[in-house]
C-alpha positions as protocol buffer text, in pm:
chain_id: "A"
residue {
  index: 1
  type: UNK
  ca { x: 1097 y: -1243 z: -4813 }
}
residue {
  index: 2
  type: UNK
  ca { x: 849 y: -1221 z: -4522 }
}
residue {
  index: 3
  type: UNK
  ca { x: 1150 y: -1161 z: -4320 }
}
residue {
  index: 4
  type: UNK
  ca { x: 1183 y: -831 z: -4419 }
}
residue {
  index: 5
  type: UNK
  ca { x: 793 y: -703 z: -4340 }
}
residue {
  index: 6
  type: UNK
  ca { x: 778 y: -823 z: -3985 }
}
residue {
  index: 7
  type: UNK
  ca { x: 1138 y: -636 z: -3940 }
}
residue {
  index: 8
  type: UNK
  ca { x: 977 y: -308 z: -4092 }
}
residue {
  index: 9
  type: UNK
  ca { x: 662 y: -347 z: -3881 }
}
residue {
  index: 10
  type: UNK
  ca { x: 906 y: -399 z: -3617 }
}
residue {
  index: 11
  type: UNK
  ca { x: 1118 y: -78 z: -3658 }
}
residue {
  index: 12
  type: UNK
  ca { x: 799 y: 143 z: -3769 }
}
residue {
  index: 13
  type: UNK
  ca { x: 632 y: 38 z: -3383 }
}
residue {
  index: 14
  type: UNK
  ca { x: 978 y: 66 z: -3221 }
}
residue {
  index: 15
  type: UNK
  ca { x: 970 y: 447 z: -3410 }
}
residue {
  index: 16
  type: UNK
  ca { x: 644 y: 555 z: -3300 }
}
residue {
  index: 17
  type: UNK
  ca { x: 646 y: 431 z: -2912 }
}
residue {
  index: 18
  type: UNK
  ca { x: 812 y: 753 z: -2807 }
}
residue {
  index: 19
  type: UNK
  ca { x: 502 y: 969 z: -2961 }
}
residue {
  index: 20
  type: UNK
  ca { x: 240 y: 756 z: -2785 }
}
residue {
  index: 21
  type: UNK
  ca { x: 227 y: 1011 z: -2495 }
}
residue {
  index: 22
  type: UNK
  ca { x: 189 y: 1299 z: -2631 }
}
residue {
  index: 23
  type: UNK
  ca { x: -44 y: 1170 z: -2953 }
}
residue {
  index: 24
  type: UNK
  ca { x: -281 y: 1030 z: -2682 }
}
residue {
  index: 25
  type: UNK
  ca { x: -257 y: 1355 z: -2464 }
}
residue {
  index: 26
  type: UNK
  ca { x: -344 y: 1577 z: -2817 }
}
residue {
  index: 27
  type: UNK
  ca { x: -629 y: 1317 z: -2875 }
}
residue {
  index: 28
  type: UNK
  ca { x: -804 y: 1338 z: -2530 }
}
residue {
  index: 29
  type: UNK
  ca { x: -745 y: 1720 z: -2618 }
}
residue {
  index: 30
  type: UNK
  ca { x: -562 y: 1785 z: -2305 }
}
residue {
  index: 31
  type: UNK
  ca { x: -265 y: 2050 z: -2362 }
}
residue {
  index: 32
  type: UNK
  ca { x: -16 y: 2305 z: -2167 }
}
residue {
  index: 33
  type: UNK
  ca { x: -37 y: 2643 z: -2215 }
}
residue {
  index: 34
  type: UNK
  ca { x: 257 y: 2924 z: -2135 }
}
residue {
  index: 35
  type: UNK
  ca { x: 516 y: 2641 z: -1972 }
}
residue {
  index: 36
  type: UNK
  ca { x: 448 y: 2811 z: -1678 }
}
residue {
  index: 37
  type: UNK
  ca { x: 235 y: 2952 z: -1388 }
}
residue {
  index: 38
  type: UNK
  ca { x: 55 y: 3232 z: -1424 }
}
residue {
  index: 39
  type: UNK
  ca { x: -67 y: 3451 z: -1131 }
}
residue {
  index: 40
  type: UNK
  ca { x: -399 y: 3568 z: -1175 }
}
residue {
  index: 41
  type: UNK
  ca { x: -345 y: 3814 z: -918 }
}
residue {
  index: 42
  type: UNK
  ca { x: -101 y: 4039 z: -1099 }
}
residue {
  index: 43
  type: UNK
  ca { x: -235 y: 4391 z: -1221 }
}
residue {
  index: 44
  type: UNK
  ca { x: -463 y: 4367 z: -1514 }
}
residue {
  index: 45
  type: UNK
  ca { x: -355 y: 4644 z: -1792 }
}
residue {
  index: 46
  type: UNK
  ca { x: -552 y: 4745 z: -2099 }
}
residue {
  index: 47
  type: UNK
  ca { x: -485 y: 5008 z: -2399 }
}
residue {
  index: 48
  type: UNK
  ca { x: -731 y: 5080 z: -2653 }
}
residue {
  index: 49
  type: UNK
  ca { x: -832 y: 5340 z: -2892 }
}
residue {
  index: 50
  type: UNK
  ca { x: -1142 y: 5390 z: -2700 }
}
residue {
  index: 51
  type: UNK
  ca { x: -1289 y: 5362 z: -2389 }
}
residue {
  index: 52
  type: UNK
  ca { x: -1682 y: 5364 z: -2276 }
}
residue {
  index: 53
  type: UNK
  ca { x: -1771 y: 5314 z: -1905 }
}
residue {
  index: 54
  type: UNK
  ca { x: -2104 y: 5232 z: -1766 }
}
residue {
  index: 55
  type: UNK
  ca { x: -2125 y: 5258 z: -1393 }
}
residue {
  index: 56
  type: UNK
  ca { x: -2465 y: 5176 z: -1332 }
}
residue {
  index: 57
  type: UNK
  ca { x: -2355 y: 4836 z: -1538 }
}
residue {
  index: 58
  type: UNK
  ca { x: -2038 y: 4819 z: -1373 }
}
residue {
  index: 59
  type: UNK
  ca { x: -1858 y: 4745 z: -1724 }
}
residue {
  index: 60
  type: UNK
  ca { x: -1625 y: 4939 z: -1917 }
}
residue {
  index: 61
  type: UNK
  ca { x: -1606 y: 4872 z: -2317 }
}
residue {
  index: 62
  type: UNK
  ca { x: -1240 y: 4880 z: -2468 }
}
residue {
  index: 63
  type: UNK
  ca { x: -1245 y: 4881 z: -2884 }
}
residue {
  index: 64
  type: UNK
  ca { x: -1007 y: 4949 z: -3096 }
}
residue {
  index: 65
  type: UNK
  ca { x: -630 y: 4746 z: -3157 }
}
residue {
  index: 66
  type: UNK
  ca { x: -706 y: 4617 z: -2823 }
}
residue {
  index: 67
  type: UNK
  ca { x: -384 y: 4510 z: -2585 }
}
residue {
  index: 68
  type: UNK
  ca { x: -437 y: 4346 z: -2219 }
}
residue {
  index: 69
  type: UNK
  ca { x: -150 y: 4253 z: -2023 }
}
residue {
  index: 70
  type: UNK
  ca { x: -110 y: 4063 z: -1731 }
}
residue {
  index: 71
  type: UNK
  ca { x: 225 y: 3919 z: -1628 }
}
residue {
  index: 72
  type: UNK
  ca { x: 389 y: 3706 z: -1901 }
}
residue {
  index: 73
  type: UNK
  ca { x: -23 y: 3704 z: -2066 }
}
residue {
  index: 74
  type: UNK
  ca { x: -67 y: 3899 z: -2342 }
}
residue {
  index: 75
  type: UNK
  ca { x: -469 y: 3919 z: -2499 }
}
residue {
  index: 76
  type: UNK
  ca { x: -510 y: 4135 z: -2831 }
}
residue {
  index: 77
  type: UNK
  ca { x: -851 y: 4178 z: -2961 }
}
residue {
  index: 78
  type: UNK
  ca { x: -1086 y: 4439 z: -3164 }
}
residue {
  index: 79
  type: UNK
  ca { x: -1325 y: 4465 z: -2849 }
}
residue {
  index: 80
  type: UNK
  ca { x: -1269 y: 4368 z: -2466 }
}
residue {
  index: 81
  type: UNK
  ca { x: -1560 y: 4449 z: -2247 }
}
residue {
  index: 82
  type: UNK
  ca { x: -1445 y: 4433 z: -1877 }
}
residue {
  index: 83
  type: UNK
  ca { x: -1699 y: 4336 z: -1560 }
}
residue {
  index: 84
  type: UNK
  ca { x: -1623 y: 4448 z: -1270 }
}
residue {
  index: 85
  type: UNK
  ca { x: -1784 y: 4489 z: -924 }
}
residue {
  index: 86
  type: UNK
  ca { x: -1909 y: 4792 z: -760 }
}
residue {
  index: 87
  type: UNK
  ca { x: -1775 y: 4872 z: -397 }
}
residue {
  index: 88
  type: UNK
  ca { x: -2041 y: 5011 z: -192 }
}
residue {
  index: 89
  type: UNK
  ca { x: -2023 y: 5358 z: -111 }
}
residue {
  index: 90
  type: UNK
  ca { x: -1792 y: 5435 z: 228 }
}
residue {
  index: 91
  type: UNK
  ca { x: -1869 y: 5540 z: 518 }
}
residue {
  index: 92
  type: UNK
  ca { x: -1798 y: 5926 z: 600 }
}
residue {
  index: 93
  type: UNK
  ca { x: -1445 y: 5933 z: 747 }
}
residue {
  index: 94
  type: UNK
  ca { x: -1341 y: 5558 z: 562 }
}
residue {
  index: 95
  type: UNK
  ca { x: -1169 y: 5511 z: 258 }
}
residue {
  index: 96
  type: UNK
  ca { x: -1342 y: 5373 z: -42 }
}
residue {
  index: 97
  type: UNK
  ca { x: -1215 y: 5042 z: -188 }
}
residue {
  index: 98
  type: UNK
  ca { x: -1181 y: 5013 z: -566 }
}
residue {
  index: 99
  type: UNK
  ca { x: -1372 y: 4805 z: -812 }
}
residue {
  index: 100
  type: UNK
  ca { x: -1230 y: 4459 z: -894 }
}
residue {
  index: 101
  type: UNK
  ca { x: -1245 y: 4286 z: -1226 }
}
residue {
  index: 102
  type: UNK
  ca { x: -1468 y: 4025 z: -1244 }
}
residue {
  index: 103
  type: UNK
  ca { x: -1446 y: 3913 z: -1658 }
}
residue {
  index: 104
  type: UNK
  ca { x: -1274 y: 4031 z: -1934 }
}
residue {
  index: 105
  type: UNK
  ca { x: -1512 y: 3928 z: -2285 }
}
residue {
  index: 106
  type: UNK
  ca { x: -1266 y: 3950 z: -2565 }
}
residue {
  index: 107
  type: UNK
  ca { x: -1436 y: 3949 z: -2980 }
}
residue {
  index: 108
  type: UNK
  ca { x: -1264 y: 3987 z: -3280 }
}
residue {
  index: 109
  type: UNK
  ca { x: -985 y: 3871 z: -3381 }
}
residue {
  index: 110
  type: UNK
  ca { x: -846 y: 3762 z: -3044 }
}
residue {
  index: 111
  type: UNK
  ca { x: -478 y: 3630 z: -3006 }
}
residue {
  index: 112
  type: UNK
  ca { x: -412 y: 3507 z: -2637 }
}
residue {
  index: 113
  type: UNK
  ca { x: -35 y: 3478 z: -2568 }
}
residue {
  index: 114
  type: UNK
  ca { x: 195 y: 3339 z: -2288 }
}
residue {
  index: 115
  type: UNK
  ca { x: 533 y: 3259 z: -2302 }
}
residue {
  index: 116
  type: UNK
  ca { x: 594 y: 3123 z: -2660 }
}
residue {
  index: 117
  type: UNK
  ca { x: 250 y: 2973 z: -2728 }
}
residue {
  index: 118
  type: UNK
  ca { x: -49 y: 3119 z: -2907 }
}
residue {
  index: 119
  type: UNK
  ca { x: -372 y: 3114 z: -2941 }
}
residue {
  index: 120
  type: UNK
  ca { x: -613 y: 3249 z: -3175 }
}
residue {
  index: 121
  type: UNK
  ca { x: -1000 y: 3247 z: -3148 }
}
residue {
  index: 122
  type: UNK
  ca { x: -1327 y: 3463 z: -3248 }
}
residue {
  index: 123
  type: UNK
  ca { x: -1431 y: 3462 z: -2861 }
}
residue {
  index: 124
  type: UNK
  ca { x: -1248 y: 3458 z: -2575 }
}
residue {
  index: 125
  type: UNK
  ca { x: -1383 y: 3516 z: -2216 }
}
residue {
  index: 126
  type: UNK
  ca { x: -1141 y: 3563 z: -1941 }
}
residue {
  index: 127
  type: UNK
  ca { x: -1275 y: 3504 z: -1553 }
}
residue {
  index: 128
  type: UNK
  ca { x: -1007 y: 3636 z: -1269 }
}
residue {
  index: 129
  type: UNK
  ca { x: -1142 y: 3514 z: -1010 }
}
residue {
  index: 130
  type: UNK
  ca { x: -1102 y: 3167 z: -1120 }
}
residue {
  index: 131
  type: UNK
  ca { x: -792 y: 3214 z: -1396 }
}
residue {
  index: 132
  type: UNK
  ca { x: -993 y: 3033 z: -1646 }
}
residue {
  index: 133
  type: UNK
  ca { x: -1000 y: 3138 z: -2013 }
}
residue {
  index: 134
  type: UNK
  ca { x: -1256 y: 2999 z: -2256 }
}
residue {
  index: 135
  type: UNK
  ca { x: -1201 y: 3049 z: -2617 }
}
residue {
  index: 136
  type: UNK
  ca { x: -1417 y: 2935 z: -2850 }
}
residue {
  index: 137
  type: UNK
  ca { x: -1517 y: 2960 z: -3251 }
}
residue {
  index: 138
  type: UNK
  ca { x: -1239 y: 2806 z: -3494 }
}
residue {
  index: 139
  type: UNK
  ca { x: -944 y: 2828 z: -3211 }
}
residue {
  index: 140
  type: UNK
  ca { x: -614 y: 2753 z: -3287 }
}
residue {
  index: 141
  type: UNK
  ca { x: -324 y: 2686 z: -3036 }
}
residue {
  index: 142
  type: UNK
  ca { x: 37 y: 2706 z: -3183 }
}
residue {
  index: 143
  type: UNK
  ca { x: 333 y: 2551 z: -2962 }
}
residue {
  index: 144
  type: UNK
  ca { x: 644 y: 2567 z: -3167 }
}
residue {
  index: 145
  type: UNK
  ca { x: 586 y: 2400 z: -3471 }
}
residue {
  index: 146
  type: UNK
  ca { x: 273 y: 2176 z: -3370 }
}
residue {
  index: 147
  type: UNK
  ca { x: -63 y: 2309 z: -3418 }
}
residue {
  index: 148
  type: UNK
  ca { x: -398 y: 2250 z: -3239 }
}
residue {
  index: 149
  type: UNK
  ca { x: -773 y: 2322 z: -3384 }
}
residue {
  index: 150
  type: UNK
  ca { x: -1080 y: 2270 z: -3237 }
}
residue {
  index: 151
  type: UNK
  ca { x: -1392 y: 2482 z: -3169 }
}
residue {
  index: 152
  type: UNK
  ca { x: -1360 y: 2528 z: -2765 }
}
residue {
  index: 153
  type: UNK
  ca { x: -1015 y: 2594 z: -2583 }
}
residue {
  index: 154
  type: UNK
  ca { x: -1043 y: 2600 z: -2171 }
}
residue {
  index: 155
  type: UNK
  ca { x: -726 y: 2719 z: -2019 }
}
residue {
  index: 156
  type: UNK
  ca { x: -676 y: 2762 z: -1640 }
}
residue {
  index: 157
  type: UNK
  ca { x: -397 y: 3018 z: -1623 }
}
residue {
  index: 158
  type: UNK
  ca { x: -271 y: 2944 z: -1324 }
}
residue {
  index: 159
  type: UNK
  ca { x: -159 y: 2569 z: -1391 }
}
residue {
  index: 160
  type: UNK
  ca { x: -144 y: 2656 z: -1736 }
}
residue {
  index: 161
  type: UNK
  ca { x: -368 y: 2287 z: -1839 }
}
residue {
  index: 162
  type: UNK
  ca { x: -585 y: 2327 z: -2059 }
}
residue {
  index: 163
  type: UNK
  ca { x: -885 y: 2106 z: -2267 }
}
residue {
  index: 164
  type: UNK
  ca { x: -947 y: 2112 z: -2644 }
}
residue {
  index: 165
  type: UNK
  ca { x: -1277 y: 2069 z: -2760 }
}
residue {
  index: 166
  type: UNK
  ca { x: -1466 y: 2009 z: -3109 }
}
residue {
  index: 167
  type: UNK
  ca { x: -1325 y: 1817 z: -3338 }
}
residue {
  index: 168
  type: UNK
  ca { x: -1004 y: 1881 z: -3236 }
}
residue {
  index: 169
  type: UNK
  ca { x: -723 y: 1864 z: -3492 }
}
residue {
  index: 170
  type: UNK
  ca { x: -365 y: 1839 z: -3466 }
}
residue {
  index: 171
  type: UNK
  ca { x: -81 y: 1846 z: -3624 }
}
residue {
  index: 172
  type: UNK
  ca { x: 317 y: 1742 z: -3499 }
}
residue {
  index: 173
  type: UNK
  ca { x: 605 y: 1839 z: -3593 }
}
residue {
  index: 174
  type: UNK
  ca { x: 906 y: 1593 z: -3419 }
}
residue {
  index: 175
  type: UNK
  ca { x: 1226 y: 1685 z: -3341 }
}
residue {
  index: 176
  type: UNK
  ca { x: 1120 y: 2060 z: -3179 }
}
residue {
  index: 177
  type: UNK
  ca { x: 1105 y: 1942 z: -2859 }
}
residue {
  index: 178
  type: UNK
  ca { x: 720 y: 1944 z: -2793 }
}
């Protein structure tokens, strides 16, 4: 009788050895994002219902069903105010050089997408310089059919690693190759 126990314990260990690494990489928080590489240096495109520019800010509001695209990266949201940085004024005779994108602030509702994951947050905030995106309030990453929660998401885009934070939640689903 005590045979059969230790040769269930046995199997049920011998079972659960191949999701050791990726159980402990969920628990540290640490996950992929995209399956690949993104270059932060691609043209940044945005569509809106609306636009409102400050200059003397040096930001431009988007609102509305808002879509930003860049490469494979896809970032809907109901507001995306962009920072950007003002080029001096040229010389006479020299051409001016255009503004560059600093930050992209996403609120409301906002659904970042690369490849075939997703992730959904209240917040999102999106520097170029660095290819970092932090989301943050009630995020939740979906790759395949496993599911991530937690309250902070950092993402560098161009590695595509990324860190969970906040009592981060997850849920597997074996057999989908993730």
């Amino acid at each position: 009788m005590s045979f059969r126990p230790a040769l269930l314990a046995i199997t049920l260990a011998a079972l659960a050895v191949p999701l050791l690494p990726s159980a402990a990489a969920y628990a540290q928080g640490q996950v992929e994002f995209g399956g690949m590489e993104h270059d932060t240096s691609d043209p940044v495109e945005v569509v809106s219902d609306t636009l409102e520019v400050n200059e003397e800010a040096g930001t431009a509001v988007f609102s509305g069903d808002v879509l930003v695209v860049q490469g494979e990266m896809r970032l809907s949201a109901a507001t995306v105010r962009v920072e950007y940085t003002q080029q001096p004024d040229a010389a006479e005779g020299e051409e001016q050089e255009g503004n560059e994108i600093e930050r992209l602030h996403a609120s409301g509702g906002v659904v970042l997408t690369s490849g075939e994951d997703s992730a959904e947050a209240q917040e999102a905030v999106y520097t170029l310089a660095t290819g970092e995106v932090v989301m943050t309030g009630d995020v939740l990453m979906t790759q395949g059919g496993n599911l991530l929660s937690g309250q902070t998401l950092r993402l560098n885009m161009e590695t595509g690693n990324g860190i969970m934070e906040g009592r981060v939640r997850t849920t597997f689903s074996p057999g989908n190759g993730n």
